[in-house]
Coordinates of C-alpha atoms (C1' of nucleotides) in Angstrom, one line a residue:
Chain A
M1 CA 16.3 -19.1 -68.1
T2 CA 14.7 -16.0 -69.7
D3 CA 11.0 -15.2 -69.8
P4 CA 8.7 -17.0 -72.4
L5 CA 8.0 -13.9 -74.5
S6 CA 11.7 -13.2 -74.9
R7 CA 12.3 -16.8 -75.9
T8 CA 9.5 -16.6 -78.5
F9 CA 10.9 -13.3 -80.0
L10 CA 14.4 -14.7 -79.9
A11 CA 13.3 -17.8 -81.7
L12 CA 11.7 -15.7 -84.4
A13 CA 14.9 -13.6 -84.7
D14 CA 16.6 -16.0 -87.0
P15 CA 16.0 -16.5 -90.8
T16 CA 16.6 -20.3 -90.7
R17 CA 14.0 -20.7 -87.9
R18 CA 11.5 -18.5 -89.7
A19 CA 12.1 -20.5 -92.9
I20 CA 11.3 -23.7 -90.9
L21 CA 8.1 -22.2 -89.6
A22 CA 7.2 -21.2 -93.2
Q23 CA 7.9 -24.7 -94.4
I24 CA 5.7 -26.4 -91.8
A25 CA 2.9 -23.8 -92.0
D26 CA 0.9 -26.0 -94.4
G27 CA 1.5 -29.3 -92.7
A28 CA 4.0 -31.3 -90.6
Q29 CA 7.4 -32.2 -92.1
T30 CA 10.0 -34.6 -91.0
V31 CA 13.4 -33.4 -89.7
S32 CA 15.1 -34.9 -92.7
A33 CA 12.8 -32.9 -95.0
I34 CA 13.7 -29.7 -93.1
V35 CA 17.4 -30.6 -93.3
A36 CA 17.1 -31.1 -97.1
A37 CA 15.2 -27.8 -97.6
N38 CA 17.7 -25.7 -95.6
G39 CA 21.4 -25.9 -96.4
L40 CA 22.3 -26.6 -92.7
S41 CA 23.7 -29.7 -91.1
Q42 CA 21.3 -32.1 -89.3
P43 CA 22.6 -31.3 -85.8
G44 CA 22.2 -27.6 -86.7
I45 CA 18.6 -28.1 -87.6
S46 CA 17.9 -30.1 -84.5
K47 CA 19.3 -27.3 -82.5
H48 CA 17.0 -24.8 -84.2
L49 CA 14.0 -27.1 -83.6
K50 CA 14.9 -27.3 -79.9
V51 CA 14.8 -23.5 -79.8
L52 CA 11.5 -23.4 -81.6
E53 CA 10.0 -26.0 -79.3
G54 CA 11.2 -24.2 -76.2
A55 CA 9.5 -21.1 -77.5
G56 CA 6.2 -22.9 -78.0
L57 CA 6.3 -22.4 -81.7
I58 CA 6.4 -26.1 -82.8
R59 CA 5.3 -29.4 -81.5
R60 CA 6.9 -32.8 -82.3
E61 CA 5.3 -36.2 -82.3
R62 CA 6.6 -39.7 -83.0
V63 CA 5.5 -41.5 -86.1
A64 CA 7.6 -44.7 -86.6
K65 CA 11.2 -43.6 -87.0
T66 CA 10.4 -40.1 -87.9
R67 CA 9.5 -37.1 -85.6
P68 CA 7.2 -34.9 -87.7
V69 CA 7.3 -31.2 -86.8
H70 CA 4.1 -29.2 -86.5
L71 CA 3.4 -25.5 -86.2
D72 CA 2.1 -24.6 -82.8
A73 CA -0.1 -21.6 -82.7
A74 CA 0.3 -20.9 -79.0
G75 CA 3.7 -19.3 -79.2
L76 CA 2.8 -17.2 -82.1
Q77 CA -0.4 -16.0 -80.4
K78 CA 1.6 -14.8 -77.4
A79 CA 3.9 -12.8 -79.7
A80 CA 1.0 -11.4 -81.7
G81 CA -0.8 -10.5 -78.6
W82 CA 2.1 -8.5 -77.3
I83 CA 2.5 -6.6 -80.6
D84 CA -1.3 -6.1 -80.9
H85 CA -1.2 -4.0 -77.7
Y86 CA 1.1 -1.6 -79.5
R87 CA -0.8 -1.9 -82.8
Q88 CA -3.7 -0.3 -81.0
H89 CA -1.4 2.6 -80.1
W90 CA -0.1 3.2 -83.6
E91 CA -3.5 2.7 -85.2
G92 CA -4.8 5.2 -82.7
A93 CA -2.0 7.5 -83.8
F94 CA -2.9 7.1 -87.4
D95 CA -6.5 7.8 -86.6
R96 CA -5.6 10.9 -84.7
M97 CA -3.4 12.0 -87.6
D98 CA -6.3 11.5 -90.0
A99 CA -8.6 13.5 -87.8
L100 CA -6.0 16.3 -87.7
I101 CA -5.6 16.3 -91.5
D102 CA -9.4 16.4 -91.9
Q103 CA -9.5 19.3 -89.5
L104 CA -6.8 21.2 -91.3
K105 CA -8.6 20.6 -94.6
A106 CA -11.8 21.8 -93.2
E107 CA -10.2 25.0 -91.9
E108 CA -8.5 25.5 -95.2
A109 CA -11.8 25.3 -97.0
K110 CA -13.3 27.7 -94.5
N111 CA -10.5 30.2 -95.0
G112 CA -10.9 29.8 -98.8
R113 CA -14.5 30.9 -98.4
Q114 CA -13.6 34.0 -96.5
Chain B
M1 CA 24.6 -7.4 -90.7
T2 CA 21.5 -9.5 -90.4
D3 CA 18.2 -8.9 -92.2
P4 CA 15.8 -6.2 -90.9
L5 CA 13.1 -8.6 -89.7
S6 CA 15.6 -10.6 -87.6
R7 CA 16.9 -7.3 -86.1
T8 CA 13.3 -6.3 -85.2
F9 CA 12.5 -9.6 -83.5
L10 CA 15.9 -9.7 -81.8
A11 CA 15.2 -6.2 -80.5
L12 CA 11.9 -7.4 -79.1
A13 CA 13.6 -10.4 -77.4
D14 CA 14.7 -8.5 -74.4
P15 CA 12.6 -7.5 -71.4
T16 CA 14.4 -4.2 -70.8
R17 CA 13.8 -3.1 -74.4
R18 CA 10.1 -4.1 -74.3
A19 CA 9.8 -2.1 -71.1
I20 CA 11.3 0.9 -72.9
L21 CA 8.8 0.5 -75.7
A22 CA 6.0 0.2 -73.1
Q23 CA 7.3 3.4 -71.4
I24 CA 7.3 5.5 -74.5
A25 CA 4.0 4.1 -76.0
D26 CA 2.0 7.0 -74.6
G27 CA 4.5 9.7 -75.5
A28 CA 8.2 10.5 -76.0
Q29 CA 10.5 10.3 -73.0
T30 CA 14.0 11.5 -72.5
V31 CA 16.9 9.1 -72.1
S32 CA 17.3 10.2 -68.5
A33 CA 13.7 9.3 -67.7
I34 CA 14.2 5.9 -69.2
V35 CA 17.4 5.4 -67.2
A36 CA 15.5 6.4 -64.1
A37 CA 12.6 4.0 -64.8
N38 CA 14.8 1.0 -65.5
G39 CA 17.5 0.0 -63.0
L40 CA 20.2 0.1 -65.7
S41 CA 23.2 2.4 -66.2
Q42 CA 23.0 5.2 -68.7
P43 CA 25.4 3.6 -71.2
G44 CA 23.4 0.4 -70.9
I45 CA 20.2 2.2 -71.8
S46 CA 21.9 4.0 -74.7
K47 CA 23.0 0.6 -76.0
H48 CA 19.5 -0.7 -75.9
L49 CA 18.2 2.4 -77.6
K50 CA 20.7 1.9 -80.4
V51 CA 19.4 -1.6 -80.9
L52 CA 15.8 -0.4 -80.9
E53 CA 16.7 2.3 -83.4
G54 CA 18.5 -0.1 -85.7
A55 CA 15.4 -2.2 -85.6
G56 CA 13.2 0.7 -86.7
L57 CA 11.2 0.5 -83.4
I58 CA 12.1 4.0 -82.1
R59 CA 13.1 7.4 -83.5
R60 CA 15.1 10.1 -81.7
E61 CA 14.9 13.9 -82.2
R62 CA 16.8 16.7 -80.6
V63 CA 15.1 19.1 -78.2
A64 CA 17.5 21.4 -76.5
K65 CA 20.0 19.2 -74.6
T66 CA 17.7 16.2 -74.5
R67 CA 17.0 13.5 -77.1
P68 CA 13.4 12.4 -76.7
V69 CA 12.7 8.9 -77.7
H70 CA 9.5 8.1 -79.7
L71 CA 7.8 4.9 -80.6
D72 CA 8.1 4.2 -84.3
A73 CA 5.3 2.1 -85.8
A74 CA 7.2 1.0 -88.9
G75 CA 9.3 -1.7 -87.2
L76 CA 6.4 -3.0 -85.2
Q77 CA 4.3 -3.2 -88.4
K78 CA 6.8 -5.3 -90.1
A79 CA 6.9 -7.7 -87.2
A80 CA 3.2 -7.8 -87.0
G81 CA 2.9 -8.3 -90.7
W82 CA 5.1 -11.4 -90.6
I83 CA 3.2 -12.9 -87.7
D84 CA -0.2 -12.0 -89.3
H85 CA 0.7 -14.2 -92.2
Y86 CA 0.7 -17.2 -89.8
R87 CA -2.2 -15.9 -87.9
Q88 CA -4.3 -16.5 -91.0
H89 CA -3.0 -20.0 -90.9
W90 CA -3.9 -20.7 -87.3
E91 CA -7.2 -18.9 -87.5
G92 CA -8.0 -20.9 -90.6
A93 CA -7.2 -24.0 -88.5
F94 CA -9.6 -22.9 -85.8
D95 CA -12.3 -22.1 -88.4
R96 CA -11.9 -25.6 -89.9
M97 CA -12.1 -27.1 -86.4
D98 CA -15.2 -25.1 -85.7
A99 CA -16.7 -26.3 -89.0
L100 CA -15.9 -29.8 -88.1
I101 CA -17.5 -29.5 -84.7
D102 CA -20.6 -28.0 -86.2
Q103 CA -20.7 -30.9 -88.7
L104 CA -20.3 -33.4 -85.9
K105 CA -23.1 -31.8 -83.9
A106 CA -25.4 -31.7 -86.9
E107 CA -24.8 -35.4 -87.5
E108 CA -25.3 -36.2 -83.9
A109 CA -28.6 -34.4 -83.9
K110 CA -29.6 -36.2 -87.0
N111 CA -28.7 -39.5 -85.4
G112 CA -30.6 -38.5 -82.3
R113 CA -33.7 -38.1 -84.4
Q114 CA -33.5 -41.5 -86.0
Chain C
dG1 C1' 34.9 30.7 -74.0
dT2 C1' 34.2 28.0 -69.8
dT3 C1' 31.2 25.2 -67.3
dA4 C1' 27.5 22.0 -66.5
dG5 C1' 24.1 18.7 -68.0
dA6 C1' 22.5 15.1 -71.3
dT7 C1' 23.8 11.6 -74.1
dA8 C1' 26.9 8.7 -77.0
dT9 C1' 31.1 5.9 -77.6
dT10 C1' 34.8 3.0 -76.2
dA11 C1' 37.0 -0.7 -73.7
dC12 C1' 36.4 -4.6 -71.3
dC13 C1' 34.1 -8.8 -69.1
dG14 C1' 31.3 -13.2 -68.7
dA15 C1' 27.5 -15.6 -70.8
dT16 C1' 25.3 -17.3 -74.6
dA17 C1' 24.2 -18.1 -79.7
dG18 C1' 25.0 -20.2 -84.2
dG19 C1' 27.7 -23.5 -86.6
dA20 C1' 30.2 -28.0 -87.9
dA21 C1' 31.9 -32.6 -86.7
dA22 C1' 31.7 -36.7 -84.1
dT23 C1' 29.0 -39.7 -81.3
dA24 C1' 24.9 -41.6 -79.1
dT25 C1' 20.1 -43.1 -79.0
dA26 C1' 15.9 -45.0 -80.8
dA27 C1' 13.1 -47.7 -83.8
dC28 C1' 12.2 -50.3 -87.8
dT29 C1' 14.0 -54.4 -90.8
dA30 C1' 16.3 -58.5 -92.2
Chain D
dT1 C1' 20.4 -60.1 -82.9
dA2 C1' 22.7 -57.3 -86.2
dG3 C1' 22.2 -53.6 -89.4
dT4 C1' 20.2 -49.4 -91.0
dT5 C1' 17.7 -45.1 -90.8
dA6 C1' 16.1 -41.0 -88.3
dT7 C1' 17.1 -37.9 -84.9
dA8 C1' 19.3 -36.1 -80.6
dT9 C1' 23.2 -34.9 -77.9
dT10 C1' 27.9 -33.6 -77.0
dT11 C1' 32.1 -31.1 -78.0
dC12 C1' 34.4 -27.4 -79.6
dC13 C1' 35.0 -23.0 -82.1
dT14 C1' 34.1 -18.0 -83.0
dA15 C1' 30.9 -14.1 -82.8
dT16 C1' 27.7 -11.5 -80.5
dC17 C1' 25.0 -10.0 -76.4
dG18 C1' 24.1 -7.6 -72.0
dG19 C1' 26.3 -5.3 -68.6
dT20 C1' 29.5 -1.7 -66.2
dA21 C1' 33.1 1.9 -65.9
dA22 C1' 35.6 5.5 -68.0
dT23 C1' 35.8 8.8 -71.5
dA24 C1' 34.2 11.7 -75.2
dT25 C1' 30.8 14.8 -77.5
dC26 C1' 27.2 18.0 -78.0
dT27 C1' 24.3 21.8 -76.4
dA28 C1' 22.8 25.4 -73.4
dA29 C1' 23.7 28.9 -70.0
dC30 C1' 26.6 32.0 -67.9

DNA sequence: GTTAGATATTACCGATAGGAAATATAACTA
DNA sequence: TAGTTATATTTCCTATCGGTAATATCTAAC
């Protein structure tokens, strides 16, 4: 019952779930393939997939008996968007620091000439 | 005892903690100021700050009696870096889709000329 | 050194997460 | 229709989370 962004970050806060995303990044995989790749039980994987789906990070379709799992960019974009807001801040901070360093160097050079 | 990236994402998976980061994005704030801004109790805020510090998202210094809380770019950069890896994937997917649309348009135009 | 203010730590609570095992459902196949 | 495969759901356990209240610690000022 939490907000979508929290759900997305919570979904990313688990190594198994990040491994699943890494596994399907290059193309859809069946649940069985994901179970085989990770050491977990099948119900355990299904639970993780449910969390990822609820966070908008994966989509599932139905192909015959299997339910291939796809990466969904929408959820990741939301998370990236939130972080990007702060990236502007810290890159700004780096820029200001660079400017400060340049200024200090310039003054140092000027003092050297005195 | 979990891995650093999980700790970072877990720290971001809470609205109160994201609000704290938003509040200190433009400059350090004291714990009291953060307590006043959010509706929570002081120990509650201290707990959240501990989580944020463990995730490398904030730093704390000591200035007289207060402990100003600063945004720390390091943790955010790790999280952003992880997501960026997948951003390349999904932007690649968009590019490929754009290329496909261009190709379809080109063929359509060619057929139109026939 | 005593006192006051700012913050951290501890103890406790209810809710939820992550995990395994058992069971149920859904769809292909014989 | 019965059997088999793929996946989902339920149940149960323990650990952790988010919250509050009470207490402790650290620093500055007197």
